[in-house]
């Protein structure tokens, strides 16, 4: 009974996050088409799609295995079906690390270095392609070079489980830590620099005369930095959960495997949530579509001879003046 309830809870959580991300894509695409000189919305779209990958696997595979209490497309945890599904989730995780670098680099270049010509649409696409290739290469290393300690989606443990029957050294975990920790530390340091720069520039703007358009553009730049920082922070919390839960609950306890995928799913939800409700332009676009009302002015019926008290005087209406002159 508890396992079925846990499966449905995880399914609803992942499905909610998937819907949030897909709904947020619509206004993000519209805002990008209207004007995206800094390519903030292009990066946001790619990040949202990446977050939706793991949520999709949770909905179509992982949560159903927990509810059904058996593996889909396989009989054991280390079979081909679970391995493919796990690799897709890991691809989304590794790719998210590279997107963190892209987000913070974009804000550093625009807000701190004041360089507007470095980022182009072509360069961003090339970076994302290289990030996908490197993420795929890291998965191949995990599967074929150091396959002793692969992380699987295991319904029996309600979460992620490391398959290591011979109790070998987890070199894959050490490699992941050597990649993730420097990325997180460097990202956090860069956002601190961005915060200090924005704080100093805000003090300088108090003594400057800035028109409304410039104020709007600067507010947009700062808002994008805050949104990217939130997403990176949630990513760091997810990684910290993955590393700390074995130390807190022990490696053999149910909570160790169960908490991490829930936190990871919440991280996927947060990606779409940040773009949907922290970005004012996207939020206004959504609310405009939801609460759109077409006000149709009522017209007087044909044959109504009542005088309209709001009608303009004859002297103020050139057409009526010309009409009267023709009859005088």
CSV table of C-alpha atoms in Angstrom, one decimal:
chain,number,residue,atom,x,y,z
A,1,UNK,CA,0.0,0.0,0.0
A,2,UNK,CA,2.8,2.4,0.9
A,3,UNK,CA,4.7,1.6,-2.3
A,4,UNK,CA,1.7,2.2,-4.5
A,5,UNK,CA,1.0,5.6,-2.7
A,6,UNK,CA,4.7,6.5,-3.1
A,7,UNK,CA,4.5,5.7,-6.8
A,8,UNK,CA,1.4,7.8,-7.4
A,9,UNK,CA,2.9,10.7,-5.4
A,10,UNK,CA,6.0,10.6,-7.5
A,11,UNK,CA,4.0,10.3,-10.7
A,12,UNK,CA,1.9,13.4,-9.8
A,13,UNK,CA,4.9,15.4,-8.8
A,14,UNK,CA,6.8,14.6,-12.0
A,15,UNK,CA,3.6,15.1,-14.1
A,16,UNK,CA,3.1,18.5,-12.5
A,17,UNK,CA,6.6,19.5,-13.2
A,18,UNK,CA,6.4,18.4,-16.8
A,19,UNK,CA,3.2,20.4,-17.4
A,20,UNK,CA,4.8,23.5,-15.8
A,21,UNK,CA,7.8,23.2,-18.0
A,22,UNK,CA,5.8,22.7,-21.2
A,23,UNK,CA,3.4,25.5,-20.4
A,24,UNK,CA,6.3,27.9,-19.6
A,25,UNK,CA,7.8,27.1,-23.0
A,26,UNK,CA,5.0,28.8,-24.9
A,27,UNK,CA,5.6,32.4,-23.5
A,28,UNK,CA,9.4,31.8,-23.6
A,29,UNK,CA,9.3,31.1,-27.3
A,30,UNK,CA,7.0,34.1,-27.9
A,31,UNK,CA,9.3,36.4,-25.9
A,32,UNK,CA,12.3,35.1,-27.8
A,33,UNK,CA,10.6,35.9,-31.1
A,34,UNK,CA,9.8,39.4,-30.0
A,35,UNK,CA,13.4,40.3,-29.2
A,36,UNK,CA,16.2,38.4,-27.5
A,37,UNK,CA,19.3,40.4,-28.0
A,38,UNK,CA,21.0,38.8,-25.0
A,39,UNK,CA,19.7,35.3,-25.9
A,40,UNK,CA,18.4,34.9,-22.4
A,41,UNK,CA,15.1,33.3,-23.6
A,42,UNK,CA,17.0,31.0,-25.9
A,43,UNK,CA,19.0,29.7,-22.9
A,44,UNK,CA,15.9,29.5,-20.9
A,45,UNK,CA,14.1,27.4,-23.5
A,46,UNK,CA,17.0,24.9,-23.8
A,47,UNK,CA,17.2,24.7,-20.0
A,48,UNK,CA,13.5,24.0,-19.7
A,49,UNK,CA,13.6,21.3,-22.3
A,50,UNK,CA,16.5,19.7,-20.5
A,51,UNK,CA,14.6,19.7,-17.2
A,52,UNK,CA,11.6,18.1,-19.0
A,53,UNK,CA,13.7,15.1,-20.1
A,54,UNK,CA,14.1,13.5,-16.6
A,55,UNK,CA,10.5,14.4,-15.7
A,56,UNK,CA,9.3,12.7,-18.8
A,57,UNK,CA,11.2,9.5,-17.9
A,58,UNK,CA,9.8,9.6,-14.4
A,59,UNK,CA,6.2,9.8,-15.8
A,60,UNK,CA,6.5,7.1,-18.5
A,61,UNK,CA,8.9,4.7,-16.8
A,62,UNK,CA,10.1,5.2,-13.2
A,63,UNK,CA,6.8,6.0,-11.4
A,64,UNK,CA,4.9,3.2,-13.3
A,65,UNK,CA,7.6,0.7,-12.2
A,66,UNK,CA,7.0,1.7,-8.5
A,67,UNK,CA,3.3,1.4,-8.9
A,68,UNK,CA,3.4,-1.9,-10.8
A,69,UNK,CA,6.2,-3.2,-8.5
A,70,UNK,CA,8.2,-4.7,-11.4
A,71,UNK,CA,10.7,-3.6,-14.0
A,72,UNK,CA,9.4,-2.6,-17.4
A,73,UNK,CA,11.2,-4.0,-20.5
A,74,UNK,CA,13.3,-6.1,-18.1
A,75,UNK,CA,13.5,-8.6,-15.2
A,76,UNK,CA,16.5,-7.2,-13.4
A,77,UNK,CA,17.8,-3.8,-12.5
A,78,UNK,CA,20.9,-4.1,-14.6
A,79,UNK,CA,19.1,-5.1,-17.8
A,80,UNK,CA,19.1,-3.1,-21.0
A,81,UNK,CA,15.7,-1.4,-20.4
A,82,UNK,CA,16.5,0.1,-17.0
A,83,UNK,CA,20.0,1.0,-18.1
A,84,UNK,CA,18.7,3.0,-21.1
A,85,UNK,CA,16.2,4.9,-19.0
A,86,UNK,CA,18.8,5.6,-16.3
A,87,UNK,CA,21.2,6.9,-19.0
A,88,UNK,CA,18.6,9.3,-20.3
A,89,UNK,CA,18.1,10.8,-16.8
A,90,UNK,CA,21.9,11.0,-16.3
A,91,UNK,CA,22.3,12.7,-19.7
A,92,UNK,CA,19.8,15.3,-18.5
A,93,UNK,CA,21.9,15.8,-15.3
A,94,UNK,CA,25.2,16.1,-17.0
A,95,UNK,CA,23.8,18.4,-19.6
A,96,UNK,CA,22.3,20.6,-16.8
A,97,UNK,CA,25.8,21.1,-15.4
A,98,UNK,CA,26.9,22.5,-18.8
A,99,UNK,CA,23.8,24.7,-19.0
A,100,UNK,CA,24.7,26.1,-15.6
A,101,UNK,CA,28.0,27.2,-17.0
A,102,UNK,CA,26.3,28.7,-20.0
A,103,UNK,CA,23.8,30.7,-17.9
A,104,UNK,CA,26.4,32.2,-15.5
A,105,UNK,CA,28.8,33.0,-18.3
A,106,UNK,CA,26.0,34.8,-20.2
A,107,UNK,CA,25.3,37.0,-17.1
A,108,UNK,CA,29.0,37.6,-16.4
A,109,UNK,CA,29.7,38.7,-19.9
A,110,UNK,CA,26.7,41.1,-20.1
A,111,UNK,CA,26.6,42.5,-16.5
A,112,UNK,CA,30.2,42.5,-15.4
A,113,UNK,CA,32.4,42.5,-18.5
A,114,UNK,CA,29.9,44.7,-20.4
A,115,UNK,CA,30.5,42.7,-23.6
A,116,UNK,CA,27.5,42.4,-26.0
A,117,UNK,CA,29.1,40.9,-29.0
A,118,UNK,CA,30.5,37.6,-27.5
A,119,UNK,CA,27.2,35.7,-27.3
A,120,UNK,CA,25.4,34.9,-30.5
A,121,UNK,CA,22.7,32.5,-31.4
A,122,UNK,CA,25.1,30.3,-33.4
A,123,UNK,CA,27.7,30.1,-30.6
A,124,UNK,CA,25.0,29.2,-28.1
A,125,UNK,CA,23.7,26.4,-30.3
A,126,UNK,CA,27.3,25.1,-30.9
A,127,UNK,CA,27.9,25.1,-27.1
A,128,UNK,CA,24.7,23.2,-26.4
A,129,UNK,CA,25.6,20.6,-29.1
A,130,UNK,CA,29.1,20.1,-27.6
A,131,UNK,CA,27.5,19.9,-24.1
A,132,UNK,CA,25.2,17.1,-25.3
A,133,UNK,CA,28.1,15.3,-26.9
A,134,UNK,CA,30.2,15.5,-23.8
A,135,UNK,CA,27.2,14.3,-21.7
A,136,UNK,CA,26.7,11.4,-23.9
A,137,UNK,CA,30.4,10.6,-23.8
A,138,UNK,CA,30.3,10.6,-19.9
A,139,UNK,CA,27.5,8.1,-20.0
A,140,UNK,CA,29.6,5.8,-22.3
A,141,UNK,CA,32.4,6.0,-19.8
A,142,UNK,CA,30.1,5.1,-17.0
A,143,UNK,CA,28.7,2.1,-18.9
A,144,UNK,CA,31.8,0.6,-20.5
A,145,UNK,CA,34.9,2.0,-18.9
A,146,UNK,CA,33.9,1.9,-15.2
A,147,UNK,CA,30.7,-0.1,-15.1
A,148,UNK,CA,31.1,-1.4,-11.6
A,149,UNK,CA,29.0,1.4,-9.9
A,150,UNK,CA,26.3,2.4,-12.3
A,151,UNK,CA,23.3,4.3,-10.8
A,152,UNK,CA,19.9,2.7,-11.7
A,153,UNK,CA,16.3,3.5,-11.4
A,154,UNK,CA,15.3,0.8,-9.0
A,155,UNK,CA,11.6,0.4,-8.0
A,156,UNK,CA,12.5,-2.0,-5.2
A,157,UNK,CA,14.4,0.8,-3.4
A,158,UNK,CA,12.0,3.6,-4.5
A,159,UNK,CA,14.7,5.6,-6.1
A,160,UNK,CA,18.3,5.6,-7.4
A,161,UNK,CA,20.4,2.6,-6.5
A,162,UNK,CA,24.1,1.9,-7.2
A,163,UNK,CA,24.6,-1.5,-8.6
A,164,UNK,CA,28.0,-2.7,-7.2
A,165,UNK,CA,27.7,-6.5,-6.4
A,166,UNK,CA,31.5,-6.9,-6.1
A,167,UNK,CA,31.9,-3.9,-3.8
A,168,UNK,CA,34.5,-2.2,-5.9
A,169,UNK,CA,35.7,1.4,-5.6
A,170,UNK,CA,33.2,3.8,-7.0
A,171,UNK,CA,35.5,5.7,-9.4
A,172,UNK,CA,32.4,6.9,-11.3
A,173,UNK,CA,31.3,8.8,-8.2
A,174,UNK,CA,34.7,10.3,-7.7
A,175,UNK,CA,34.8,11.5,-11.3
A,176,UNK,CA,31.3,13.0,-11.0
A,177,UNK,CA,32.3,14.8,-7.8
A,178,UNK,CA,35.5,16.2,-9.5
A,179,UNK,CA,33.3,17.6,-12.2
A,180,UNK,CA,30.2,18.8,-10.3
A,181,UNK,CA,31.9,20.4,-7.2
A,182,UNK,CA,34.2,22.8,-9.2
A,183,UNK,CA,31.2,23.7,-11.4
A,184,UNK,CA,29.1,24.5,-8.4
A,185,UNK,CA,31.9,26.4,-6.6
A,186,UNK,CA,32.7,28.4,-9.7
A,187,UNK,CA,29.1,29.2,-10.4
A,188,UNK,CA,28.5,30.4,-6.8
A,189,UNK,CA,31.5,32.6,-7.0
A,190,UNK,CA,30.4,34.1,-10.3
A,191,UNK,CA,27.0,34.9,-8.9
A,192,UNK,CA,28.5,36.6,-5.9
A,193,UNK,CA,30.6,38.8,-8.3
A,194,UNK,CA,27.4,39.5,-10.3
A,195,UNK,CA,25.5,40.5,-7.1
A,196,UNK,CA,28.3,42.9,-6.0
A,197,UNK,CA,28.4,44.4,-9.5
A,198,UNK,CA,24.7,44.9,-9.6
A,199,UNK,CA,24.6,46.5,-6.2
A,200,UNK,CA,27.4,49.0,-7.1
A,201,UNK,CA,25.7,49.8,-10.4
A,202,UNK,CA,22.4,50.4,-8.6
A,203,UNK,CA,24.1,53.0,-6.4
A,204,UNK,CA,25.6,54.7,-9.4
A,205,UNK,CA,22.2,54.9,-11.2
A,206,UNK,CA,20.7,56.8,-8.3
A,207,UNK,CA,22.8,59.8,-9.4
A,208,UNK,CA,22.2,59.4,-13.1
A,209,UNK,CA,19.3,60.4,-15.3
A,210,UNK,CA,18.1,57.2,-17.1
A,211,UNK,CA,15.0,57.0,-19.3
A,212,UNK,CA,12.3,54.5,-18.8
A,213,UNK,CA,13.5,52.2,-21.7
A,214,UNK,CA,17.0,51.9,-20.1
A,215,UNK,CA,15.5,51.3,-16.7
A,216,UNK,CA,13.3,48.5,-18.2
A,217,UNK,CA,16.3,46.9,-20.0
A,218,UNK,CA,18.5,47.0,-16.9
A,219,UNK,CA,15.7,45.5,-14.8
A,220,UNK,CA,15.3,42.7,-17.4
A,221,UNK,CA,19.1,42.0,-17.2
A,222,UNK,CA,19.0,41.8,-13.4
A,223,UNK,CA,15.9,39.6,-13.4
A,224,UNK,CA,17.5,37.1,-15.8
A,225,UNK,CA,20.5,36.9,-13.4
A,226,UNK,CA,18.2,36.2,-10.5
A,227,UNK,CA,16.3,33.5,-12.4
A,228,UNK,CA,19.5,31.7,-13.5
A,229,UNK,CA,20.9,31.9,-10.0
A,230,UNK,CA,17.7,30.3,-8.6
A,231,UNK,CA,17.9,27.4,-11.0
A,232,UNK,CA,21.6,26.9,-10.2
A,233,UNK,CA,20.9,27.0,-6.5
A,234,UNK,CA,18.2,24.2,-6.9
A,235,UNK,CA,20.7,22.2,-8.8
A,236,UNK,CA,23.2,22.5,-6.0
A,237,UNK,CA,20.6,21.5,-3.4
A,238,UNK,CA,19.8,18.4,-5.5
A,239,UNK,CA,23.5,17.3,-5.6
A,240,UNK,CA,24.0,18.0,-1.9
A,241,UNK,CA,21.0,15.8,-1.2
A,242,UNK,CA,22.5,13.0,-3.3
A,243,UNK,CA,25.7,13.1,-1.3
A,244,UNK,CA,24.4,13.9,2.2
A,245,UNK,CA,21.5,11.4,2.5
A,246,UNK,CA,23.8,8.3,2.7
A,247,UNK,CA,25.7,10.1,5.5
A,248,UNK,CA,22.5,11.0,7.3
A,249,UNK,CA,20.4,7.9,7.0
A,250,UNK,CA,22.9,5.3,6.0
A,251,UNK,CA,23.4,3.5,2.6
A,252,UNK,CA,21.0,0.7,3.3
A,253,UNK,CA,18.0,2.7,4.5
A,254,UNK,CA,15.0,3.4,2.2
A,255,UNK,CA,15.2,7.2,2.7
A,256,UNK,CA,18.7,7.3,1.1
A,257,UNK,CA,17.4,6.2,-2.3
A,258,UNK,CA,13.9,7.7,-2.0
A,259,UNK,CA,14.7,11.3,-1.2
A,260,UNK,CA,17.1,12.1,-4.0
A,261,UNK,CA,14.7,11.4,-7.0
A,262,UNK,CA,12.0,13.5,-5.2
A,263,UNK,CA,14.4,16.4,-4.8
A,264,UNK,CA,15.5,16.0,-8.4
A,265,UNK,CA,11.9,16.1,-9.6
A,266,UNK,CA,11.3,19.2,-7.5
A,267,UNK,CA,14.4,20.7,-9.2
A,268,UNK,CA,12.8,20.0,-12.6
A,269,UNK,CA,9.6,21.7,-11.4
A,270,UNK,CA,11.5,24.7,-10.1
A,271,UNK,CA,13.0,25.3,-13.6
A,272,UNK,CA,9.6,26.0,-15.2
A,273,UNK,CA,8.3,27.6,-12.1
A,274,UNK,CA,11.1,30.2,-12.0
A,275,UNK,CA,10.6,31.2,-15.6
A,276,UNK,CA,6.8,31.2,-15.3
A,277,UNK,CA,6.4,33.3,-12.1
A,278,UNK,CA,9.7,35.2,-11.5
A,279,UNK,CA,10.0,36.5,-15.1
A,280,UNK,CA,7.6,39.4,-15.3
A,281,UNK,CA,7.3,39.3,-19.1
A,282,UNK,CA,6.6,35.6,-19.2
A,283,UNK,CA,4.1,35.9,-16.2
A,284,UNK,CA,2.3,38.8,-17.9
A,285,UNK,CA,2.1,36.8,-21.1
A,286,UNK,CA,0.6,33.9,-19.3
A,287,UNK,CA,-1.9,35.9,-17.4
A,288,UNK,CA,-2.9,37.8,-20.5
A,289,UNK,CA,-3.7,34.6,-22.3
A,290,UNK,CA,-5.6,33.2,-19.3
A,291,UNK,CA,-7.6,36.3,-18.4
A,292,UNK,CA,-7.9,37.7,-21.9
A,293,UNK,CA,-11.3,39.5,-22.3
A,294,UNK,CA,-12.5,41.1,-25.5
A,295,UNK,CA,-14.6,44.1,-24.6
A,296,UNK,CA,-17.2,44.7,-27.3
A,297,UNK,CA,-18.8,48.1,-27.2
A,298,UNK,CA,-22.6,48.0,-27.4
A,299,UNK,CA,-24.1,49.5,-30.5
A,300,UNK,CA,-27.5,51.3,-30.8
A,301,UNK,CA,-30.1,49.2,-32.7
A,302,UNK,CA,-31.2,50.2,-36.1
A,303,UNK,CA,-34.2,52.5,-36.1
A,304,UNK,CA,-33.5,54.0,-32.7
A,305,UNK,CA,-34.3,57.7,-32.9
A,306,UNK,CA,-33.2,58.6,-29.4
A,307,UNK,CA,-30.7,61.4,-29.1
A,308,UNK,CA,-27.2,60.3,-28.1
A,309,UNK,CA,-26.2,62.7,-25.3
A,310,UNK,CA,-22.5,61.7,-25.8
A,311,UNK,CA,-22.6,62.7,-29.5
A,312,UNK,CA,-20.1,65.4,-30.5
A,313,UNK,CA,-21.7,68.9,-31.2
A,314,UNK,CA,-22.2,69.9,-34.8
A,315,UNK,CA,-19.6,72.6,-34.6
A,316,UNK,CA,-17.0,70.0,-33.5
A,317,UNK,CA,-17.8,67.6,-36.4
A,318,UNK,CA,-16.4,68.7,-39.8
A,319,UNK,CA,-18.5,66.3,-41.7
A,320,UNK,CA,-21.8,67.7,-40.3
A,321,UNK,CA,-20.6,71.3,-41.0
A,322,UNK,CA,-20.0,70.5,-44.7
A,323,UNK,CA,-23.3,68.8,-44.8
A,324,UNK,CA,-25.2,71.9,-43.5
A,325,UNK,CA,-23.3,74.2,-45.8
A,326,UNK,CA,-24.6,72.3,-48.9
A,327,UNK,CA,-28.2,73.0,-47.8
A,328,UNK,CA,-27.9,76.6,-46.9
